[in-house]
Coordinates of C-alpha atoms and ligand atoms in Angstrom, one line a residue:
X103 CA -33.8 -17.5 -17.5
X104 CA -31.3 -15.3 -19.3
X105 CA -29.2 -17.2 -21.9
X106 CA -26.9 -14.2 -22.2
X107 CA -25.9 -14.5 -18.5
X108 CA -25.4 -18.2 -18.8
X109 CA -23.4 -17.8 -21.9
X110 CA -21.2 -15.2 -20.2
X111 CA -20.5 -17.5 -17.3
X112 CA -19.7 -20.4 -19.6
X113 CA -17.4 -18.2 -21.6
X114 CA -15.5 -17.1 -18.5
X115 CA -15.1 -20.7 -17.4
X116 CA -13.9 -21.8 -20.8
X117 CA -11.2 -19.1 -20.8
X118 CA -9.8 -20.0 -17.5
X119 CA -7.0 -22.4 -16.8
X120 CA -8.1 -24.2 -13.6
X121 CA -5.8 -26.3 -11.4
X122 CA -8.9 -27.1 -9.3
X123 CA -12.6 -27.2 -9.9
X124 CA -15.4 -27.9 -7.3
X125 CA -16.0 -31.6 -6.7
X126 CA -19.4 -32.9 -7.5
X127 CA -21.7 -33.9 -4.7
X128 CA -20.7 -33.3 -1.1
X129 CA -22.9 -32.4 1.9
X130 CA -21.9 -28.8 2.2
X131 CA -22.2 -26.3 -0.6
X132 CA -20.5 -23.0 -0.3
X133 CA -20.8 -20.0 -2.6
X134 CA -17.7 -17.9 -2.3
X135 CA -17.6 -14.4 -3.7
X136 CA -15.9 -11.1 -4.0
X137 CA -17.9 -7.8 -3.6
X138 CA -16.7 -6.5 -6.9
X139 CA -16.6 -7.6 -10.5
X140 CA -15.0 -10.8 -11.9
X141 CA -12.0 -8.7 -13.1
X142 CA -11.3 -7.2 -9.7
X143 CA -12.2 -10.4 -7.7
X144 CA -10.0 -12.7 -9.7
X145 CA -7.1 -10.4 -9.2
X146 CA -7.4 -11.1 -5.4
X147 CA -5.2 -13.9 -4.2
X148 CA -7.1 -14.3 -0.9
X149 CA -10.3 -15.4 -2.7
X150 CA -8.4 -18.1 -4.6
X151 CA -6.7 -19.3 -1.4
X152 CA -10.1 -19.9 0.3
X153 CA -11.5 -21.5 -2.8
X154 CA -8.6 -23.9 -2.7
X155 CA -9.0 -24.8 1.0
X156 CA -12.7 -25.4 0.6
X157 CA -12.6 -27.5 -2.5
X158 CA -9.9 -29.7 -0.9
X159 CA -12.0 -30.3 2.2
X160 CA -13.8 -33.6 2.0
X161 CA -17.5 -33.3 1.4
X162 CA -17.3 -29.5 0.6
X163 CA -18.0 -28.0 -2.8
X164 CA -17.3 -24.3 -3.3
X165 CA -18.3 -22.2 -6.3
X166 CA -17.5 -18.6 -7.1
X167 CA -19.7 -15.5 -7.7
X168 CA -19.0 -11.9 -8.3
X169 CA -20.8 -8.6 -8.6
X170 CA -22.1 -8.6 -12.1
X171 CA -20.6 -6.2 -14.7
X172 CA -22.9 -3.3 -15.5
X173 CA -24.3 -4.9 -18.6
X174 CA -24.9 -8.1 -16.7
X175 CA -26.7 -6.2 -13.9
X176 CA -29.2 -4.9 -16.4
X177 CA -29.8 -8.4 -17.6
X178 CA -30.3 -9.7 -14.0
X179 CA -32.8 -6.9 -13.4
X180 CA -34.6 -7.3 -16.7
X181 CA -35.2 -11.0 -16.1
X182 CA -35.7 -10.8 -12.3
X183 CA -33.1 -13.6 -12.0
X184 CA -31.3 -14.1 -8.7
X185 CA -27.5 -14.0 -8.6
X186 CA -26.0 -17.3 -9.4
X187 CA -22.6 -18.9 -9.2
X188 CA -20.1 -19.2 -12.1
X189 CA -19.5 -22.9 -12.0
X190 CA -23.0 -24.5 -11.9
X191 CA -25.0 -21.3 -12.5
X192 CA -27.2 -22.1 -9.5
X193 CA -28.7 -19.3 -7.4
X194 CA -26.8 -18.3 -4.2
X195 CA -29.9 -18.9 -2.1
X196 CA -29.5 -22.7 -2.7
X197 CA -26.2 -22.9 -1.0
X198 CA -25.6 -23.6 2.7
X199 CA -23.2 -20.7 3.1
X200 CA -22.6 -17.5 1.2
X201 CA -19.1 -16.3 2.0
X202 CA -17.6 -13.0 0.8
X203 CA -13.9 -12.0 0.9
X204 CA -13.8 -8.2 1.5
X205 CA -10.6 -6.3 1.2
X206 CA -11.7 -2.7 0.8
X207 CA -14.2 -0.6 2.8
X208 CA -15.4 1.1 -0.3
X209 CA -16.8 -2.3 -1.4
X210 CA -19.3 -2.4 1.5
X211 CA -22.1 -1.1 -0.7
X212 CA -21.4 -4.0 -3.1
X213 CA -21.9 -6.4 -0.3
X214 CA -25.5 -5.1 0.1
X215 CA -26.0 -5.1 -3.6
X216 CA -25.0 -8.8 -3.8
X217 CA -27.4 -9.8 -1.0
X218 CA -30.2 -8.0 -2.8
X219 CA -29.3 -9.6 -6.1
X220 CA -29.3 -13.0 -4.4
X221 CA -32.9 -12.4 -3.2
X222 CA -32.0 -12.4 0.5
X223 CA -33.3 -10.0 3.1
X224 CA -30.5 -7.5 3.7
X225 CA -30.7 -7.5 7.5
X226 CA -29.5 -10.6 9.2
X227 CA -32.4 -10.3 11.7
X228 CA -34.9 -10.8 8.8
X229 CA -33.3 -14.0 7.7
X230 CA -34.2 -17.5 9.0
X231 CA -33.0 -21.1 8.8
X232 CA -34.5 -21.1 5.2
X233 CA -31.7 -18.8 4.1
X234 CA -28.0 -19.6 3.8
X235 CA -25.7 -18.2 6.4
X236 CA -23.8 -15.1 5.3
X237 CA -20.2 -14.8 6.2
X238 CA -17.7 -12.0 5.5
X239 CA -13.9 -12.5 5.8
X240 CA -10.9 -10.8 4.4
X241 CA -8.7 -7.9 5.3
X242 CA -11.4 -5.6 6.6
X243 CA -12.2 -8.0 9.5
X244 CA -8.6 -7.5 10.8
X245 CA -9.5 -3.9 11.5
X246 CA -13.2 -2.8 11.9
X247 CA -16.0 -4.8 10.3
X248 CA -18.7 -3.0 12.3
X249 CA -20.4 -1.0 9.5
X250 CA -21.5 -4.4 8.1
X251 CA -22.6 -5.9 11.4
X252 CA -26.3 -5.7 10.7
X253 CA -26.1 -7.5 7.4
X254 CA -23.7 -10.3 8.2
X255 CA -24.3 -13.5 10.2
X256 CA -20.7 -14.3 10.9
X257 CA -17.4 -12.5 10.4
X258 CA -14.3 -14.7 9.9
X259 CA -11.6 -12.7 11.7
X260 CA -8.0 -13.2 10.8
X261 CA -6.3 -15.6 8.5
X262 CA -8.5 -18.1 6.6
X263 CA -6.3 -21.1 7.0
X264 CA -7.4 -23.2 9.9
X265 CA -10.4 -21.1 10.5
X266 CA -12.2 -22.2 7.3
X267 CA -11.7 -25.9 8.3
X268 CA -13.1 -25.2 11.8
X269 CA -16.1 -23.4 10.3
X270 CA -16.9 -26.4 8.2
X271 CA -16.7 -28.8 11.1
X272 CA -19.0 -26.7 13.3
X273 CA -21.5 -25.9 10.5
X274 CA -22.0 -29.7 10.1
X275 CA -22.3 -30.2 13.8
X276 CA -24.8 -27.4 14.3
X277 CA -26.8 -27.5 11.0
X278 CA -30.0 -29.0 12.4
X279 CA -30.3 -26.5 15.2
X280 CA -32.4 -23.4 15.1
X281 CA -30.5 -20.4 13.7
X282 CA -29.9 -18.6 17.1
X283 CA -28.4 -21.8 18.6
X284 CA -26.3 -22.3 15.4
X285 CA -24.9 -18.8 15.7
X286 CA -24.1 -19.1 19.4
X287 CA -22.3 -22.4 18.7
X288 CA -20.3 -20.8 15.9
X289 CA -19.4 -17.8 18.2
X290 CA -17.5 -20.2 20.4
X291 CA -15.0 -20.8 17.7
X292 CA -12.0 -18.5 18.1
X293 CA -11.9 -16.2 15.0
X294 CA -15.6 -16.3 14.3
X295 CA -17.5 -13.2 15.3
X296 CA -21.3 -13.2 15.4
X297 CA -22.3 -9.5 15.5
X298 CA -26.0 -10.1 16.3
X299 CA -24.9 -11.5 19.7
X300 CA -23.7 -8.0 20.8
X301 CA -25.8 -4.9 21.6
X302 CA -24.2 -1.5 20.9
X303 CA -24.5 1.1 23.7
X304 CA -24.4 4.8 23.2
X305 CA -24.3 7.9 25.4
X306 CA -25.7 10.7 23.2
X307 CA -23.8 10.3 19.9
X308 CA -20.9 8.6 21.7
X309 CA -20.4 4.9 21.2
X310 CA -19.5 3.4 24.6
X311 CA -19.2 -0.3 23.8
X312 CA -20.8 -3.6 22.8
X313 CA -22.7 -5.7 25.3
X314 CA -22.3 -9.4 24.6
X315 CA -25.2 -11.8 25.2
X316 CA -24.4 -14.3 27.9
X317 CA -22.2 -17.0 26.4
X318 CA -20.7 -14.7 23.7
X319 CA -17.0 -13.9 24.1
X320 CA -16.2 -10.3 25.1
X321 CA -13.2 -10.0 22.9
X322 CA -13.0 -11.4 19.4
X323 CA -9.8 -13.4 18.9
X324 CA -8.1 -13.3 15.5
X325 CA -7.0 -16.5 13.8
X326 CA -3.3 -16.8 12.8
X327 CA -1.3 -19.6 11.6
X328 CA 2.3 -20.5 12.7
X329 CA 5.5 -20.1 10.7
X330 CA 5.5 -23.9 10.1
X331 CA 1.9 -23.9 8.9
X332 CA 2.6 -21.0 6.6
X333 CA 5.4 -22.9 5.0
X334 CA 3.1 -25.8 4.3
X335 CA -0.1 -24.1 3.1
X336 CA -0.9 -23.5 -0.6
X337 CA -1.3 -19.8 -1.1
X338 CA -0.9 -19.4 -4.8
X339 CA -3.5 -19.0 -7.6
X340 CA -5.7 -22.0 -8.4
X341 CA -7.2 -20.4 -11.5
X342 CA -5.5 -18.4 -14.2
X343 CA -7.5 -15.9 -16.1
X344 CA -6.6 -13.2 -18.7
X345 CA -9.4 -11.1 -17.3
X346 CA -7.5 -9.7 -14.2
X347 CA -5.5 -6.6 -13.4
X348 CA -2.3 -8.5 -14.1
X349 CA -3.5 -10.7 -17.1
X350 CA -2.7 -14.4 -17.0
X351 CA -0.6 -14.2 -13.8
X352 CA 0.2 -17.0 -11.4
X353 CA 0.1 -15.1 -8.0
X354 CA 2.3 -16.6 -5.3
X355 CA 2.5 -15.5 -1.7
X356 CA 6.1 -15.2 -0.8
X357 CA 5.6 -13.9 2.8
X358 CA 2.9 -12.7 5.2
X359 CA 3.4 -9.8 7.6
X360 CA 6.1 -7.2 7.5
X361 CA 9.2 -6.6 9.6
X362 CA 9.2 -2.8 9.2
X363 CA 6.0 -1.7 11.1
X364 CA 5.6 1.6 9.3
X365 CA 3.1 3.6 11.5
X366 CA 0.6 4.3 8.8
X367 CA 0.4 0.8 7.5
X368 CA -1.9 -1.9 8.7
X369 CA 0.3 -4.8 7.5
X370 CA 2.9 -4.5 10.3
X371 CA 0.2 -4.1 13.0
X372 CA -2.3 -6.7 11.7
X373 CA 0.1 -9.7 11.6
X374 CA 2.0 -10.6 14.8
X375 CA 5.0 -12.0 12.9
X376 CA 6.6 -12.3 9.5
X377 CA 6.5 -15.6 7.8
X378 CA 8.4 -16.6 4.7
X379 CA 7.8 -19.3 2.1
X380 CA 11.0 -21.4 1.6
X381 CA 12.4 -21.4 -1.9
X382 CA 11.7 -25.1 -2.5
X383 CA 8.0 -24.6 -1.6
X384 CA 7.7 -21.7 -4.0
X385 CA 9.4 -23.8 -6.7
X386 CA 7.0 -26.7 -6.2
X387 CA 4.1 -24.3 -6.9
X388 CA 5.7 -22.8 -10.0
X389 CA 6.4 -26.3 -11.4
X390 CA 2.6 -27.1 -11.4
X391 CA 1.8 -24.2 -13.8
X392 CA 5.0 -23.7 -15.8
X393 CA 3.5 -25.5 -18.8
X394 CA 0.8 -22.8 -19.1
X395 CA 3.6 -20.1 -19.4
X396 CA 2.0 -17.6 -17.0
X397 CA 3.5 -14.5 -15.7
X398 CA 4.5 -15.0 -12.1
X399 CA 3.4 -12.4 -9.6
X400 CA 5.2 -12.5 -6.2
X401 CA 3.1 -11.2 -3.4
X402 CA 4.8 -9.9 -0.4
X403 CA 4.9 -6.8 1.7
X404 CA 8.7 -6.7 1.3
X405 CA 9.9 -9.2 -1.2
X406 CA 13.4 -7.8 -1.1
X407 CA 13.8 -9.1 2.5
X408 CA 13.1 -12.7 1.6
X409 CA 16.1 -14.7 3.0
X410 CA 16.5 -16.5 -0.4
X411 CA 15.6 -13.7 -2.7
X412 CA 18.8 -13.9 -4.8
X413 CA 18.4 -17.6 -5.4
X414 CA 14.7 -17.2 -6.2
X415 CA 15.4 -14.5 -8.8
X416 CA 18.2 -16.6 -10.3
X417 CA 15.9 -19.6 -10.8
X418 CA 13.1 -17.4 -12.2
X419 CA 15.6 -16.0 -14.7
X420 CA 16.9 -19.5 -15.6
X421 CA 13.3 -20.6 -16.4
X422 CA 12.8 -17.4 -18.5
X423 CA 9.7 -16.5 -16.6
X424 CA 8.2 -13.0 -16.7
X425 CA 7.9 -11.8 -13.1
X426 CA 6.3 -9.0 -11.3
X427 CA 6.8 -8.0 -7.6
X428 CA 3.9 -6.6 -5.6
X429 CA 6.0 -4.2 -3.4
X430 CA 9.6 -3.1 -3.4
X431 CA 11.5 -1.0 -0.8
X432 CA 14.1 1.5 -2.0
X433 CA 16.5 0.4 0.8
X434 CA 16.0 -3.3 0.1
X435 CA 16.4 -3.6 -3.7
X436 CA 19.0 -6.2 -4.7
X437 CA 20.3 -6.1 -8.3
X438 CA 18.8 -9.6 -8.7
X439 CA 15.3 -8.2 -8.5
X440 CA 16.0 -5.5 -11.0
X441 CA 17.7 -8.0 -13.4
X442 CA 14.7 -10.4 -13.0
X443 CA 12.3 -7.6 -13.8
X444 CA 14.2 -6.4 -16.9
X445 CA 14.9 -9.9 -18.2
X446 CA 11.1 -10.7 -17.9
X447 CA 10.3 -7.7 -20.1
X448 CA 9.2 -5.2 -17.4
X449 CA 9.9 -1.5 -18.3
X450 CA 8.3 0.0 -15.2
X451 CA 8.5 -0.4 -11.4
X452 CA 7.1 1.2 -8.3
X453 CA 9.1 2.7 -5.4
X454 CA 7.1 4.4 -2.8
X455 CA 8.8 7.3 -0.9
X456 CA 5.4 7.8 0.9
X457 CA 6.3 11.5 1.6
X458 CA 8.9 14.0 0.2
X459 CA 10.1 15.0 3.7
X460 CA 12.8 12.9 5.2
X461 CA 11.7 14.0 8.7
X462 CA 8.1 13.0 8.1
X463 CA 9.3 9.7 6.6
X464 CA 11.2 9.0 9.8
X465 CA 8.2 10.0 11.8
X466 CA 6.0 7.5 10.0
X467 CA 8.8 4.9 10.5
X468 CA 9.5 4.5 6.8
X469 CA 13.2 4.6 7.5
X470 CA 15.2 5.4 4.4
X471 CA 16.8 8.6 3.3
X472 CA 16.3 10.6 0.1
X473 CA 19.9 9.5 -0.8
X474 CA 18.9 5.8 -0.5
X475 CA 15.9 6.5 -2.7
X476 CA 17.9 8.2 -5.4
X477 CA 20.5 5.4 -5.3
X478 CA 17.8 2.8 -5.8
X479 CA 16.1 4.7 -8.6
X480 CA 19.4 5.3 -10.4
X481 CA 20.4 1.6 -10.2
X482 CA 17.0 0.7 -11.6
X483 CA 17.3 3.1 -14.5
X484 CA 20.8 1.9 -15.3
X485 CA 19.7 -1.7 -15.2
X486 CA 17.1 -1.0 -17.8
X487 CA 13.9 0.2 -16.1
X488 CA 12.4 3.0 -18.2
X489 CA 9.4 4.2 -16.2
X490 CA 9.2 4.8 -12.5
X491 CA 6.0 5.0 -10.5
X492 CA 6.3 6.9 -7.2
X493 CA 3.7 6.8 -4.6
X494 CA 3.2 9.3 -1.9
X495 CA 0.5 10.3 0.6
X496 CA -1.1 13.6 1.6
X497 CA -2.6 14.1 5.0
X498 CA -0.2 12.1 7.1
X499 CA -0.2 12.9 10.8
X500 CA 2.2 15.8 11.7
X501 CA 2.4 16.8 8.0
X502 CA 3.1 20.5 7.1
X503 CA 2.3 22.5 4.0
X504 CA 6.0 22.7 3.1
X505 CA 6.2 18.9 2.9
X506 CA 4.4 19.3 -0.4
X507 CA 7.3 21.3 -1.7
X508 CA 9.7 18.6 -0.4
X509 CA 7.7 16.1 -2.5
X510 CA 8.0 18.2 -5.6
X511 CA 11.8 18.5 -5.1
X512 CA 12.1 14.7 -4.6
X513 CA 10.2 14.0 -7.8
X514 CA 12.2 16.6 -9.7
X515 CA 15.5 15.2 -8.5
X516 CA 14.4 11.7 -9.4
X517 CA 13.5 12.9 -12.9
X518 CA 16.9 14.4 -13.3
X519 CA 18.5 11.1 -12.3
X520 CA 16.3 9.4 -14.9
X521 CA 17.5 11.7 -17.6
X522 CA 21.1 11.5 -16.6
X523 CA 20.9 7.7 -16.5
X524 CA 19.9 7.7 -20.2
X525 CA 16.2 7.0 -19.5
X526 CA 14.9 10.5 -20.4
X527 CA 12.5 9.0 -22.9
X528 CA 10.7 7.3 -19.9
X529 CA 8.2 8.7 -17.6
X530 CA 7.8 9.3 -13.9
X531 CA 4.2 8.9 -12.6
X532 CA 3.5 10.1 -9.1
X533 CA 0.5 8.4 -7.5
X534 CA -0.9 10.8 -4.9
X535 CA -3.1 9.1 -2.3
X536 CA -4.9 10.5 0.7
X537 CA -3.9 9.0 4.1
X538 CA -6.6 7.2 6.0
X539 CA -5.9 6.7 9.8
X540 CA -6.7 3.0 10.1
X541 CA -7.9 1.1 13.2
X542 CA -5.4 -0.8 15.3
X543 CA -2.4 1.4 14.2
X544 CA -0.8 4.2 16.3
X545 CA -2.7 6.7 14.2
X546 CA -6.1 5.3 15.1
X547 CA -6.9 8.3 17.4
X548 CA -5.8 10.9 14.8
X549 CA -8.2 12.9 12.7
X550 CA -8.2 12.5 9.0
X551 CA -7.2 15.5 6.9
X552 CA -10.2 17.5 5.8
X553 CA -11.4 17.4 2.2
X554 CA -10.5 21.1 1.8
X555 CA -7.0 20.7 3.1
X556 CA -6.4 17.5 1.1
X557 CA -7.5 19.2 -2.1
X558 CA -5.3 22.2 -1.4
X559 CA -2.2 20.1 -0.8
X560 CA -2.8 17.8 -3.7
X561 CA -3.3 20.8 -6.0
X562 CA -0.1 22.4 -4.7
X563 CA 1.9 19.3 -5.8
X564 CA 0.0 18.8 -9.1
X565 CA 0.4 22.4 -10.1
X566 CA 4.1 22.5 -9.5
X567 CA 4.8 19.2 -11.2
X568 CA 2.7 20.1 -14.2
X569 CA 5.6 22.2 -15.3
X570 CA 8.1 19.3 -15.2
X571 CA 8.5 17.4 -18.4
X572 CA 8.3 13.6 -18.3
X573 CA 6.3 13.7 -15.0
X574 CA 2.7 12.9 -14.6
X575 CA 0.7 13.1 -11.4
X576 CA -2.2 10.7 -10.7
X577 CA -4.1 12.1 -7.7
X578 CA -6.6 9.9 -5.9
X579 CA -10.1 11.3 -5.8
X580 CA -10.1 12.8 -2.3
X581 CA -13.9 12.1 -1.8
X582 CA -13.3 8.4 -2.4
X583 CA -10.6 8.3 0.4
X584 CA -12.9 10.3 2.7
X585 CA -15.6 7.7 2.3
X586 CA -13.1 4.9 2.8
X587 CA -12.0 6.6 6.0
X588 CA -15.6 6.9 7.2
X589 CA -16.3 3.3 6.6
X590 CA -13.0 2.2 8.2
X591 CA -13.7 4.1 11.4
X592 CA -17.4 4.1 12.0
X593 CA -19.5 2.0 14.3
X594 CA -22.4 -0.1 13.3
X595 CA -24.8 2.9 13.0
X596 CA -23.3 3.4 9.6
X597 CA -25.3 0.4 8.4
X598 CA -28.4 2.6 8.3
X599 CA -26.5 4.9 6.0
X600 CA -25.3 2.1 3.8
X601 CA -28.9 1.0 3.4
X602 CA -29.7 4.4 2.0
X603 CA -26.8 4.7 -0.4
X604 CA -25.9 1.3 -1.6
X605 CA -27.7 1.6 -4.9
X606 CA -26.0 4.9 -5.8
X607 CA -23.1 5.6 -3.5
X608 CA -22.2 9.1 -4.8
X609 CA -20.6 11.5 -2.4
X610 CA -23.7 13.7 -2.5
X611 CA -25.9 10.7 -1.6
X612 CA -23.6 9.8 1.3
X613 CA -23.8 13.4 2.6
X614 CA -27.6 13.4 2.4
X615 CA -27.9 10.0 4.1
X616 CA -25.4 10.9 6.9
X617 CA -27.4 14.1 7.6
X618 CA -30.7 12.1 7.7
X619 CA -29.2 9.6 10.1
X620 CA -27.6 12.3 12.3
X621 CA -24.1 11.1 11.7
X622 CA -21.5 13.8 11.2
X623 CA -18.2 13.6 9.4
X624 CA -16.7 16.0 11.9
X625 CA -17.4 13.5 14.7
X626 CA -16.5 10.4 12.8
X627 CA -13.5 11.5 10.9
X628 CA -12.2 15.0 11.7
X629 CA -11.6 15.0 15.4
X630 CA -8.8 13.7 17.6
X631 CA -10.2 10.8 19.5
X632 CA -9.6 10.5 23.2
X633 CA -7.3 7.7 24.4
X634 CA -9.9 6.6 26.9
X635 CA -12.7 6.5 24.3
X636 CA -14.1 3.1 23.5
X637 CA -13.4 2.7 19.8
X638 CA -15.9 0.9 17.5
X639 CA -13.3 -1.8 17.0
X640 CA -12.2 -2.1 20.6
X641 CA -13.6 -5.6 20.9
X642 CA -11.4 -6.9 18.0
X643 CA -8.2 -8.3 19.5
X644 CA -5.2 -6.0 18.7
X645 CA -1.7 -7.5 18.1
X646 CA -0.3 -4.5 19.9
X647 CA -1.4 -3.4 23.4
X648 CA -3.2 0.0 23.4
X649 CA -0.5 1.6 25.7
X650 CA 2.2 0.6 23.1
X651 CA 0.2 2.1 20.3
X652 CA -0.3 5.3 22.2
X653 CA 3.4 5.6 23.1
X654 CA 4.2 5.0 19.4
X655 CA 1.9 7.7 18.3
X656 CA 3.5 10.2 20.7
X657 CA 7.0 9.1 19.6
X658 CA 5.9 9.8 16.0
X659 CA 5.0 13.4 16.9
X660 CA 8.2 13.9 18.8
X661 CA 10.3 12.6 16.0
X662 CA 8.7 15.0 13.6
X663 CA 9.1 18.1 15.8
X664 CA 12.4 17.0 17.4
X665 CA 11.0 17.3 20.9
X666 CA 12.9 15.6 23.6
X667 CA 10.1 14.9 26.0
X668 CA 10.9 11.6 27.8
X669 CA 8.7 8.7 26.5
Ligands
LIG1113 S1 4.4 0.3 4.2 FE1 5.4 -1.5 3.3 S2 7.3 -1.7 4.5 FE2 6.0 -0.4 5.7 S3 4.9 -1.8 7.1 FE3 3.6 -1.5 5.3 S4 4.2 -3.2 4.0 FE4 5.8 -3.0 5.5

């Protein structure tokens, strides 16, 4: 027993403002976690939404857990204590289900770390009816969950609403059966994927597909809710905590999906349609927390497109609420948003040009011109925004070296606008990320840019902008993006590598483990994949047919190089 760990849990609970706590009793106990620390996990709205659904389902009690902070980890190890939940401080192994919401591929090692801390065998084939079922849901399941296939009993694929309730019904129905029958029963539920029911086949190092056991579906359907359902569901924070990336912020989902379908982005391709929350529904949610005076964080891929955005901003300003917006587009930035930001005390905002080249921007389907970008930035500065964060990628398909110079020019010109708008005392920060070609987008067949080229291009931008006053460049660590790309695009053989690196996932350890397992980065990341190739994620239903993705990928190339080959 470690009193220090218990005290930390109690302290966290005491500092939270909870609109919902787990009910006592119930016949189904679920431990719901995030494969990162409390600070990171509590900044994730998806986790809170599932927490809300489960704790409002009759007979279900759901408690949270997180990857311990480094000092807590030492304490767990010193006392040999198994990972426990925040609310009742009971070990995870005593629950019926351990569910994890996973948003980022680079958290896969943490999934293994959590299973180990919980005292569970890491491989699902070594677990029995005596162990809780292990489920992973979240954004990664929409794309390619395969690297985790050997560790997870069930993936929840798609949107949680509707699927979580079905899971509960079928867990109750199947709970007294032996584990293999339970799993086959759960595999019949659309949106639940039981990876152990599929055998991967290879020809040499080439993955050629998954062979389902008789009775298991060949294609994994994704769970989506309708527009009407989306309007009804609660997808706002249930718990407010200062210890998050945004402080005490009430996160509210304003929309799901995106109408723009930028070719590099998974949002437009993952969700079949855009759904908006009506103003009155949003307002009902705000009314429940207004007394706690939180900051309000509006979560949406394109909040500026909300059909009632002006009225929403007006009301937020009337209530004197401090507001942040998760994502803004330069060509969809009404004054109402800027005024709301400034009135709420914000001095900074982010506008992502994605690339400095207009042609390349068109090719990735981010359709706004430099002029539109400058106009939006100028309006923001004149309305009172002091600092601008710009975000751009390196390594986009069809990118050329000179696109780096175009980016430098775009930043320099934006800085000049900042100064001439009277905000010269402010700062421009350029976030420079490395593009990862993600599954189920038109770029899924493209190679990722090599580490060497990425470093060269990032350096070219950083070196030129180092001479510009008021501008700071924040480049992503390219090796982190390379590992993200590998985990996003690999098949389930990568699980053997994860087993070797999860304790210390340094780039060097990854390289060593990959070599030991005979997996090459050249093959997994740096080659153009053949359109006829079976991709590791080919069994996950795609919102877009393959032919359409292929056509779109070709169109992107033609738009960049102005070819007129008929499509
Ligand atoms: S990059 Fe932004 S605008 Fe484009 S599809 Fe993704 S979320 Fe939508």
